[in-house]
Amino acid sequence: MTATDPPPYDAIVLAGGAARRLGGTDKPSVRVGGRPLLDRVLAACVGARRTVVVAAPRPTSRPVRWTRENPPGGGPVAALDAGLRHTTADYAVVLSADLPFLEEATVGRLLSALCASGADAALLTDADGRDQPLVAAYRTAALRHALSALAEGNGTGGDNGLTGLPLRRLTAALNLTRVPDPLASFDCDTWDDIADARARIREHGHVLDEWISAVKDELGIDLDVDTRVLLDLARDAAHGVARPAAPLTTFLVGYAAAQGKGGPEAVAEAAQKAAALALHWAEEANTATDEPTARPTEKIATEKIATDGPGSDKVVPDNPAPGPGR
């Protein structure tokens, strides 16, 4: 690990809320940009050594460990405690399952800020400057200590003392540092939020990356390639050969890469070969159109054998010149 790399961490994703403002809809499964919200969050913490999701199990884009708070529906503090029991790293990233714009780089920023500050936790703040404790990185030792103190001070006969507690009770006991990020901290609490997120993702600057990520998730492909290489190849094939050649060529490049090494290097190598071929094709077409017009075929005078009499071998032109008697 270099000085700029985030430290090893575990991830805890809270995905078991009631979503009352969505009419009780299973919010983590709501799709934004073609992918369930939960899968979008899981993609952002793909670098975790272990990912624990606190919720009822459901299909996800990658394997995770499932757990539930006891009793189920006990609130975010109880859910966080349940997830933390399955972690072993010195750092834990804690995330809600409704963050459509969270990225892996944001997780890295939180961890780096936490390490650099010496604080107990690094929290994102939203557009209004409010703390977001469910988009945060924590030192697990400090988090365990704070949760234990809360449980001891609030325990009753029937639960662990954490059920129903607000997150501010937890964060108040911790030394915090903050990382402003209005976009990554945007969460989807209402259908209007869902609509806003879907509209933003379809904006020109985001739609291509979102589409590629959605397709990879749908097809189960875990492969990062330079999309610019493929786009340049598609352009060259469309312009140098014919427009339908673009999608067909990129398909063949992918197929060739899969037959070979199958990694990003194989895609780049196949794309380079196909791009060179497309350029050669275009050069040939340009050469053909740039050649000088062919020289007109010279008229060759045809001749015929005169048939003036038997055995005559006189040769006369096809168009004889005028003469006497003509």
mmCIF file with all atom_site columns, N, CA and C in Angstrom, residues 233-281:
data_model
loop_
_atom_site.group_PDB
_atom_site.id
_atom_site.type_symbol
_atom_site.label_atom_id
_atom_site.label_alt_id
_atom_site.label_comp_id
_atom_site.label_asym_id
_atom_site.label_entity_id
_atom_site.label_seq_id
_atom_site.pdbx_PDB_ins_code
_atom_site.Cartn_x
_atom_site.Cartn_y
_atom_site.Cartn_z
_atom_site.occupancy
_atom_site.B_iso_or_equiv
_atom_site.pdbx_formal_charge
_atom_site.auth_seq_id
_atom_site.auth_comp_id
_atom_site.auth_asym_id
_atom_site.auth_atom_id
_atom_site.pdbx_PDB_model_num
ATOM 1   N N  . LEU A 1 233 ? -12.438 2.492   -32.502 1.00 0.00 ? 233 LEU A N  1
ATOM 2   C CA . LEU A 1 233 ? -12.551 1.398   -33.462 1.00 0.00 ? 233 LEU A CA 1
ATOM 3   C C  . LEU A 1 233 ? -13.887 1.450   -34.185 1.00 0.00 ? 233 LEU A C  1
ATOM 4   N N  . ALA A 1 234 ? -14.974 1.649   -33.452 1.00 0.00 ? 234 ALA A N  1
ATOM 5   C CA . ALA A 1 234 ? -16.297 1.729   -34.070 1.00 0.00 ? 234 ALA A CA 1
ATOM 6   C C  . ALA A 1 234 ? -16.365 2.883   -35.074 1.00 0.00 ? 234 ALA A C  1
ATOM 7   N N  . ARG A 1 235 ? -15.763 4.007   -34.714 1.00 0.00 ? 235 ARG A N  1
ATOM 8   C CA . ARG A 1 235 ? -15.751 5.151   -35.634 1.00 0.00 ? 235 ARG A CA 1
ATOM 9   C C  . ARG A 1 235 ? -14.990 4.821   -36.919 1.00 0.00 ? 235 ARG A C  1
ATOM 10  N N  . ASP A 1 236 ? -13.803 4.207   -36.760 1.00 0.00 ? 236 ASP A N  1
ATOM 11  C CA . ASP A 1 236 ? -13.002 3.881   -37.938 1.00 0.00 ? 236 ASP A CA 1
ATOM 12  C C  . ASP A 1 236 ? -13.710 2.870   -38.836 1.00 0.00 ? 236 ASP A C  1
ATOM 13  N N  . ALA A 1 237 ? -14.366 1.881   -38.211 1.00 0.00 ? 237 ALA A N  1
ATOM 14  C CA . ALA A 1 237 ? -15.067 0.875   -38.999 1.00 0.00 ? 237 ALA A CA 1
ATOM 15  C C  . ALA A 1 237 ? -16.265 1.484   -39.723 1.00 0.00 ? 237 ALA A C  1
ATOM 16  N N  . ALA A 1 238 ? -16.978 2.384   -39.043 1.00 0.00 ? 238 ALA A N  1
ATOM 17  C CA . ALA A 1 238 ? -18.147 3.009   -39.658 1.00 0.00 ? 238 ALA A CA 1
ATOM 18  C C  . ALA A 1 238 ? -17.753 3.902   -40.822 1.00 0.00 ? 238 ALA A C  1
ATOM 19  N N  . HIS A 1 239 ? -16.690 4.673   -40.645 1.00 0.00 ? 239 HIS A N  1
ATOM 20  C CA . HIS A 1 239 ? -16.277 5.620   -41.680 1.00 0.00 ? 239 HIS A CA 1
ATOM 21  C C  . HIS A 1 239 ? -15.493 4.951   -42.805 1.00 0.00 ? 239 HIS A C  1
ATOM 22  N N  . GLY A 1 240 ? -14.640 3.994   -42.450 1.00 0.00 ? 240 GLY A N  1
ATOM 23  C CA . GLY A 1 240 ? -13.766 3.397   -43.453 1.00 0.00 ? 240 GLY A CA 1
ATOM 24  C C  . GLY A 1 240 ? -14.377 2.246   -44.209 1.00 0.00 ? 240 GLY A C  1
ATOM 25  N N  . VAL A 1 241 ? -15.399 1.607   -43.631 1.00 0.00 ? 241 VAL A N  1
ATOM 26  C CA . VAL A 1 241 ? -15.997 0.431   -44.277 1.00 0.00 ? 241 VAL A CA 1
ATOM 27  C C  . VAL A 1 241 ? -17.468 0.725   -44.581 1.00 0.00 ? 241 VAL A C  1
ATOM 28  N N  . ALA A 1 242 ? -18.297 0.663   -43.564 1.00 0.00 ? 242 ALA A N  1
ATOM 29  C CA . ALA A 1 242 ? -19.727 0.956   -43.699 1.00 0.00 ? 242 ALA A CA 1
ATOM 30  C C  . ALA A 1 242 ? -20.295 1.089   -42.300 1.00 0.00 ? 242 ALA A C  1
ATOM 31  N N  . ARG A 1 243 ? -21.357 1.835   -42.142 1.00 0.00 ? 243 ARG A N  1
ATOM 32  C CA . ARG A 1 243 ? -21.897 2.106   -40.812 1.00 0.00 ? 243 ARG A CA 1
ATOM 33  C C  . ARG A 1 243 ? -22.209 0.822   -40.034 1.00 0.00 ? 243 ARG A C  1
ATOM 34  N N  . PRO A 1 244 ? -22.844 -0.190  -40.636 1.00 0.00 ? 244 PRO A N  1
ATOM 35  C CA . PRO A 1 244 ? -23.123 -1.407  -39.856 1.00 0.00 ? 244 PRO A CA 1
ATOM 36  C C  . PRO A 1 244 ? -21.874 -2.147  -39.416 1.00 0.00 ? 244 PRO A C  1
ATOM 37  N N  . ALA A 1 245 ? -20.720 -1.798  -39.986 1.00 0.00 ? 245 ALA A N  1
ATOM 38  C CA . ALA A 1 245 ? -19.491 -2.484  -39.588 1.00 0.00 ? 245 ALA A CA 1
ATOM 39  C C  . ALA A 1 245 ? -19.083 -2.152  -38.156 1.00 0.00 ? 245 ALA A C  1
ATOM 40  N N  . ALA A 1 246 ? -19.558 -1.016  -37.630 1.00 0.00 ? 246 ALA A N  1
ATOM 41  C CA . ALA A 1 246 ? -19.132 -0.592  -36.292 1.00 0.00 ? 246 ALA A CA 1
ATOM 42  C C  . ALA A 1 246 ? -19.545 -1.588  -35.207 1.00 0.00 ? 246 ALA A C  1
ATOM 43  N N  . PRO A 1 247 ? -20.843 -1.889  -35.040 1.00 0.00 ? 247 PRO A N  1
ATOM 44  C CA . PRO A 1 247 ? -21.206 -2.827  -33.972 1.00 0.00 ? 247 PRO A CA 1
ATOM 45  C C  . PRO A 1 247 ? -20.707 -4.239  -34.236 1.00 0.00 ? 247 PRO A C  1
ATOM 46  N N  . LEU A 1 248 ? -20.699 -4.648  -35.496 1.00 0.00 ? 248 LEU A N  1
ATOM 47  C CA . LEU A 1 248 ? -20.247 -6.007  -35.807 1.00 0.00 ? 248 LEU A CA 1
ATOM 48  C C  . LEU A 1 248 ? -18.760 -6.168  -35.503 1.00 0.00 ? 248 LEU A C  1
ATOM 49  N N  . THR A 1 249 ? -17.966 -5.151  -35.809 1.00 0.00 ? 249 THR A N  1
ATOM 50  C CA . THR A 1 249 ? -16.529 -5.225  -35.559 1.00 0.00 ? 249 THR A CA 1
ATOM 51  C C  . THR A 1 249 ? -16.233 -5.270  -34.066 1.00 0.00 ? 249 THR A C  1
ATOM 52  N N  . THR A 1 250 ? -16.900 -4.432  -33.288 1.00 0.00 ? 250 THR A N  1
ATOM 53  C CA . THR A 1 250 ? -16.654 -4.449  -31.847 1.00 0.00 ? 250 THR A CA 1
ATOM 54  C C  . THR A 1 250 ? -17.095 -5.769  -31.221 1.00 0.00 ? 250 THR A C  1
ATOM 55  N N  . PHE A 1 251 ? -18.167 -6.356  -31.754 1.00 0.00 ? 251 PHE A N  1
ATOM 56  C CA . PHE A 1 251 ? -18.575 -7.681  -31.271 1.00 0.00 ? 251 PHE A CA 1
ATOM 57  C C  . PHE A 1 251 ? -17.475 -8.707  -31.546 1.00 0.00 ? 251 PHE A C  1
ATOM 58  N N  . LEU A 1 252 ? -16.927 -8.687  -32.756 1.00 0.00 ? 252 LEU A N  1
ATOM 59  C CA . LEU A 1 252 ? -15.889 -9.650  -33.116 1.00 0.00 ? 252 LEU A CA 1
ATOM 60  C C  . LEU A 1 252 ? -14.626 -9.449  -32.287 1.00 0.00 ? 252 LEU A C  1
ATOM 61  N N  . VAL A 1 253 ? -14.318 -8.204  -31.955 1.00 0.00 ? 253 VAL A N  1
ATOM 62  C CA . VAL A 1 253 ? -13.173 -7.933  -31.088 1.00 0.00 ? 253 VAL A CA 1
ATOM 63  C C  . VAL A 1 253 ? -13.394 -8.569  -29.714 1.00 0.00 ? 253 VAL A C  1
ATOM 64  N N  . GLY A 1 254 ? -14.582 -8.403  -29.161 1.00 0.00 ? 254 GLY A N  1
ATOM 65  C CA . GLY A 1 254 ? -14.878 -9.019  -27.879 1.00 0.00 ? 254 GLY A CA 1
ATOM 66  C C  . GLY A 1 254 ? -14.815 -10.535 -27.939 1.00 0.00 ? 254 GLY A C  1
ATOM 67  N N  . TYR A 1 255 ? -15.323 -11.085 -29.008 1.00 0.00 ? 255 TYR A N  1
ATOM 68  C CA . TYR A 1 255 ? -15.305 -12.534 -29.167 1.00 0.00 ? 255 TYR A CA 1
ATOM 69  C C  . TYR A 1 255 ? -13.867 -13.046 -29.268 1.00 0.00 ? 255 TYR A C  1
ATOM 70  N N  . ALA A 1 256 ? -13.045 -12.336 -30.038 1.00 0.00 ? 256 ALA A N  1
ATOM 71  C CA . ALA A 1 256 ? -11.645 -12.733 -30.177 1.00 0.00 ? 256 ALA A CA 1
ATOM 72  C C  . ALA A 1 256 ? -10.911 -12.638 -28.850 1.00 0.00 ? 256 ALA A C  1
ATOM 73  N N  . ALA A 1 257 ? -11.192 -11.585 -28.091 1.00 0.00 ? 257 ALA A N  1
ATOM 74  C CA . ALA A 1 257 ? -10.548 -11.430 -26.786 1.00 0.00 ? 257 ALA A CA 1
ATOM 75  C C  . ALA A 1 257 ? -10.958 -12.551 -25.838 1.00 0.00 ? 257 ALA A C  1
ATOM 76  N N  . ALA A 1 258 ? -12.232 -12.941 -25.885 1.00 0.00 ? 258 ALA A N  1
ATOM 77  C CA . ALA A 1 258 ? -12.711 -14.016 -25.013 1.00 0.00 ? 258 ALA A CA 1
ATOM 78  C C  . ALA A 1 258 ? -12.055 -15.348 -25.357 1.00 0.00 ? 258 ALA A C  1
ATOM 79  N N  . GLN A 1 259 ? -11.779 -15.562 -26.630 1.00 0.00 ? 259 GLN A N  1
ATOM 80  C CA . GLN A 1 259 ? -11.120 -16.806 -27.035 1.00 0.00 ? 259 GLN A CA 1
ATOM 81  C C  . GLN A 1 259 ? -9.652  -16.834 -26.621 1.00 0.00 ? 259 GLN A C  1
ATOM 82  N N  . GLY A 1 260 ? -9.072  -15.655 -26.462 1.00 0.00 ? 260 GLY A N  1
ATOM 83  C CA . GLY A 1 260 ? -7.677  -15.566 -26.073 1.00 0.00 ? 260 GLY A CA 1
ATOM 84  C C  . GLY A 1 260 ? -7.517  -15.441 -24.579 1.00 0.00 ? 260 GLY A C  1
ATOM 85  N N  . LYS A 1 261 ? -6.768  -14.433 -24.161 1.00 0.00 ? 261 LYS A N  1
ATOM 86  C CA . LYS A 1 261 ? -6.506  -14.230 -22.733 1.00 0.00 ? 261 LYS A CA 1
ATOM 87  C C  . LYS A 1 261 ? -7.749  -13.760 -21.980 1.00 0.00 ? 261 LYS A C  1
ATOM 88  N N  . GLY A 1 262 ? -8.602  -13.030 -22.668 1.00 0.00 ? 262 GLY A N  1
ATOM 89  C CA . GLY A 1 262 ? -9.850  -12.617 -22.050 1.00 0.00 ? 262 GLY A CA 1
ATOM 90  C C  . GLY A 1 262 ? -9.784  -11.378 -21.195 1.00 0.00 ? 262 GLY A C  1
ATOM 91  N N  . GLY A 1 263 ? -8.621  -10.772 -21.009 1.00 0.00 ? 263 GLY A N  1
ATOM 92  C CA . GLY A 1 263 ? -8.492  -9.604  -20.160 1.00 0.00 ? 263 GLY A CA 1
ATOM 93  C C  . GLY A 1 263 ? -8.476  -8.315  -20.955 1.00 0.00 ? 263 GLY A C  1
ATOM 94  N N  . PRO A 1 264 ? -8.285  -7.181  -20.274 1.00 0.00 ? 264 PRO A N  1
ATOM 95  C CA . PRO A 1 264 ? -8.241  -5.890  -20.967 1.00 0.00 ? 264 PRO A CA 1
ATOM 96  C C  . PRO A 1 264 ? -7.156  -5.824  -22.033 1.00 0.00 ? 264 PRO A C  1
ATOM 97  N N  . GLU A 1 265 ? -6.011  -6.497  -21.770 1.00 0.00 ? 265 GLU A N  1
ATOM 98  C CA . GLU A 1 265 ? -4.935  -6.471  -22.754 1.00 0.00 ? 265 GLU A CA 1
ATOM 99  C C  . GLU A 1 265 ? -5.359  -7.169  -24.038 1.00 0.00 ? 265 GLU A C  1
ATOM 100 N N  . ALA A 1 266 ? -6.109  -8.267  -23.914 1.00 0.00 ? 266 ALA A N  1
ATOM 101 C CA . ALA A 1 266 ? -6.569  -8.989  -25.094 1.00 0.00 ? 266 ALA A CA 1
ATOM 102 C C  . ALA A 1 266 ? -7.552  -8.150  -25.893 1.00 0.00 ? 266 ALA A C  1
ATOM 103 N N  . VAL A 1 267 ? -8.410  -7.414  -25.204 1.00 0.00 ? 267 VAL A N  1
ATOM 104 C CA . VAL A 1 267 ? -9.346  -6.533  -25.905 1.00 0.00 ? 267 VAL A CA 1
ATOM 105 C C  . VAL A 1 267 ? -8.580  -5.452  -26.653 1.00 0.00 ? 267 VAL A C  1
ATOM 106 N N  . ALA A 1 268 ? -7.598  -4.841  -25.989 1.00 0.00 ? 268 ALA A N  1
ATOM 107 C CA . ALA A 1 268 ? -6.827  -3.771  -26.617 1.00 0.00 ? 268 ALA A CA 1
ATOM 108 C C  . ALA A 1 268 ? -6.062  -4.286  -27.836 1.00 0.00 ? 268 ALA A C  1
ATOM 109 N N  . GLU A 1 269 ? -5.494  -5.490  -27.719 1.00 0.00 ? 269 GLU A N  1
ATOM 110 C CA . GLU A 1 269 ? -4.734  -6.048  -28.842 1.00 0.00 ? 269 GLU A CA 1
ATOM 111 C C  . GLU A 1 269 ? -5.651  -6.333  -30.034 1.00 0.00 ? 269 GLU A C  1
ATOM 112 N N  . ALA A 1 270 ? -6.804  -6.946  -29.772 1.00 0.00 ? 270 ALA A N  1
ATOM 113 C CA . ALA A 1 270 ? -7.732  -7.245  -30.859 1.00 0.00 ? 270 ALA A CA 1
ATOM 114 C C  . ALA A 1 270 ? -8.277  -5.962  -31.478 1.00 0.00 ? 270 ALA A C  1
ATOM 115 N N  . ALA A 1 271 ? -8.553  -4.970  -30.648 1.00 0.00 ? 271 ALA A N  1
ATOM 116 C CA . ALA A 1 271 ? -9.060  -3.701  -31.161 1.00 0.00 ? 271 ALA A CA 1
ATOM 117 C C  . ALA A 1 271 ? -8.022  -3.012  -32.034 1.00 0.00 ? 271 ALA A C  1
ATOM 118 N N  . GLN A 1 272 ? -6.764  -3.096  -31.641 1.00 0.00 ? 272 GLN A N  1
ATOM 119 C CA . GLN A 1 272 ? -5.699  -2.478  -32.429 1.00 0.00 ? 272 GLN A CA 1
ATOM 120 C C  . GLN A 1 272 ? -5.590  -3.121  -33.808 1.00 0.00 ? 272 GLN A C  1
ATOM 121 N N  . LYS A 1 273 ? -5.689  -4.431  -33.846 1.00 0.00 ? 273 LYS A N  1
ATOM 122 C CA . LYS A 1 273 ? -5.614  -5.126  -35.135 1.00 0.00 ? 273 LYS A CA 1
ATOM 123 C C  . LYS A 1 273 ? -6.799  -4.760  -36.026 1.00 0.00 ? 273 LYS A C  1
ATOM 124 N N  . ALA A 1 274 ? -7.987  -4.746  -35.443 1.00 0.00 ? 274 ALA A N  1
ATOM 125 C CA . ALA A 1 274 ? -9.174  -4.433  -36.232 1.00 0.00 ? 274 ALA A CA 1
ATOM 126 C C  . ALA A 1 274 ? -9.159  -2.981  -36.705 1.00 0.00 ? 274 ALA A C  1
ATOM 127 N N  . ALA A 1 275 ? -8.655  -2.077  -35.870 1.00 0.00 ? 275 ALA A N  1
ATOM 128 C CA . ALA A 1 275 ? -8.576  -0.672  -36.257 1.00 0.00 ? 275 ALA A CA 1
ATOM 129 C C  . ALA A 1 275 ? -7.609  -0.479  -37.409 1.00 0.00 ? 275 ALA A C  1
ATOM 130 N N  . ALA A 1 276 ? -6.469  -1.185  -37.362 1.00 0.00 ? 276 ALA A N  1
ATOM 131 C CA . ALA A 1 276 ? -5.509  -1.101  -38.459 1.00 0.00 ? 276 ALA A CA 1
ATOM 132 C C  . ALA A 1 276 ? -6.123  -1.610  -39.759 1.00 0.00 ? 276 ALA A C  1
ATOM 133 N N  . LEU A 1 277 ? -6.891  -2.678  -39.655 1.00 0.00 ? 277 LEU A N  1
ATOM 134 C CA . LEU A 1 277 ? -7.549  -3.225  -40.844 1.00 0.00 ? 277 LEU A CA 1
ATOM 135 C C  . LEU A 1 277 ? -8.555  -2.232  -41.410 1.00 0.00 ? 277 LEU A C  1
ATOM 136 N N  . ALA A 1 278 ? -9.316  -1.576  -40.531 1.00 0.00 ? 278 ALA A N  1
ATOM 137 C CA . ALA A 1 278 ? -10.297 -0.591  -40.990 1.00 0.00 ? 278 ALA A CA 1
ATOM 138 C C  . ALA A 1 278 ? -9.621  0.582   -41.685 1.00 0.00 ? 278 ALA A C  1
ATOM 139 N N  . LEU A 1 279 ? -8.463  0.996   -41.175 1.00 0.00 ? 279 LEU A N  1
ATOM 140 C CA . LEU A 1 279 ? -7.736  2.093   -41.808 1.00 0.00 ? 279 LEU A CA 1
ATOM 141 C C  . LEU A 1 279 ? -7.197  1.685   -43.165 1.00 0.00 ? 279 LEU A C  1
ATOM 142 N N  . HIS A 1 280 ? -6.681  0.446   -43.264 1.00 0.00 ? 280 HIS A N  1
ATOM 143 C CA . HIS A 1 280 ? -6.215  -0.051  -44.565 1.00 0.00 ? 280 HIS A CA 1
ATOM 144 C C  . HIS A 1 280 ? -7.362  -0.097  -45.572 1.00 0.00 ? 280 HIS A C  1
ATOM 145 N N  . TRP A 1 281 ? -8.511  -0.526  -45.074 1.00 0.00 ? 281 TRP A N  1
ATOM 146 C CA . TRP A 1 281 ? -9.699  -0.604  -45.935 1.00 0.00 ? 281 TRP A CA 1
ATOM 147 C C  . TRP A 1 281 ? -10.042 0.783   -46.483 1.00 0.00 ? 281 TRP A C  1
#
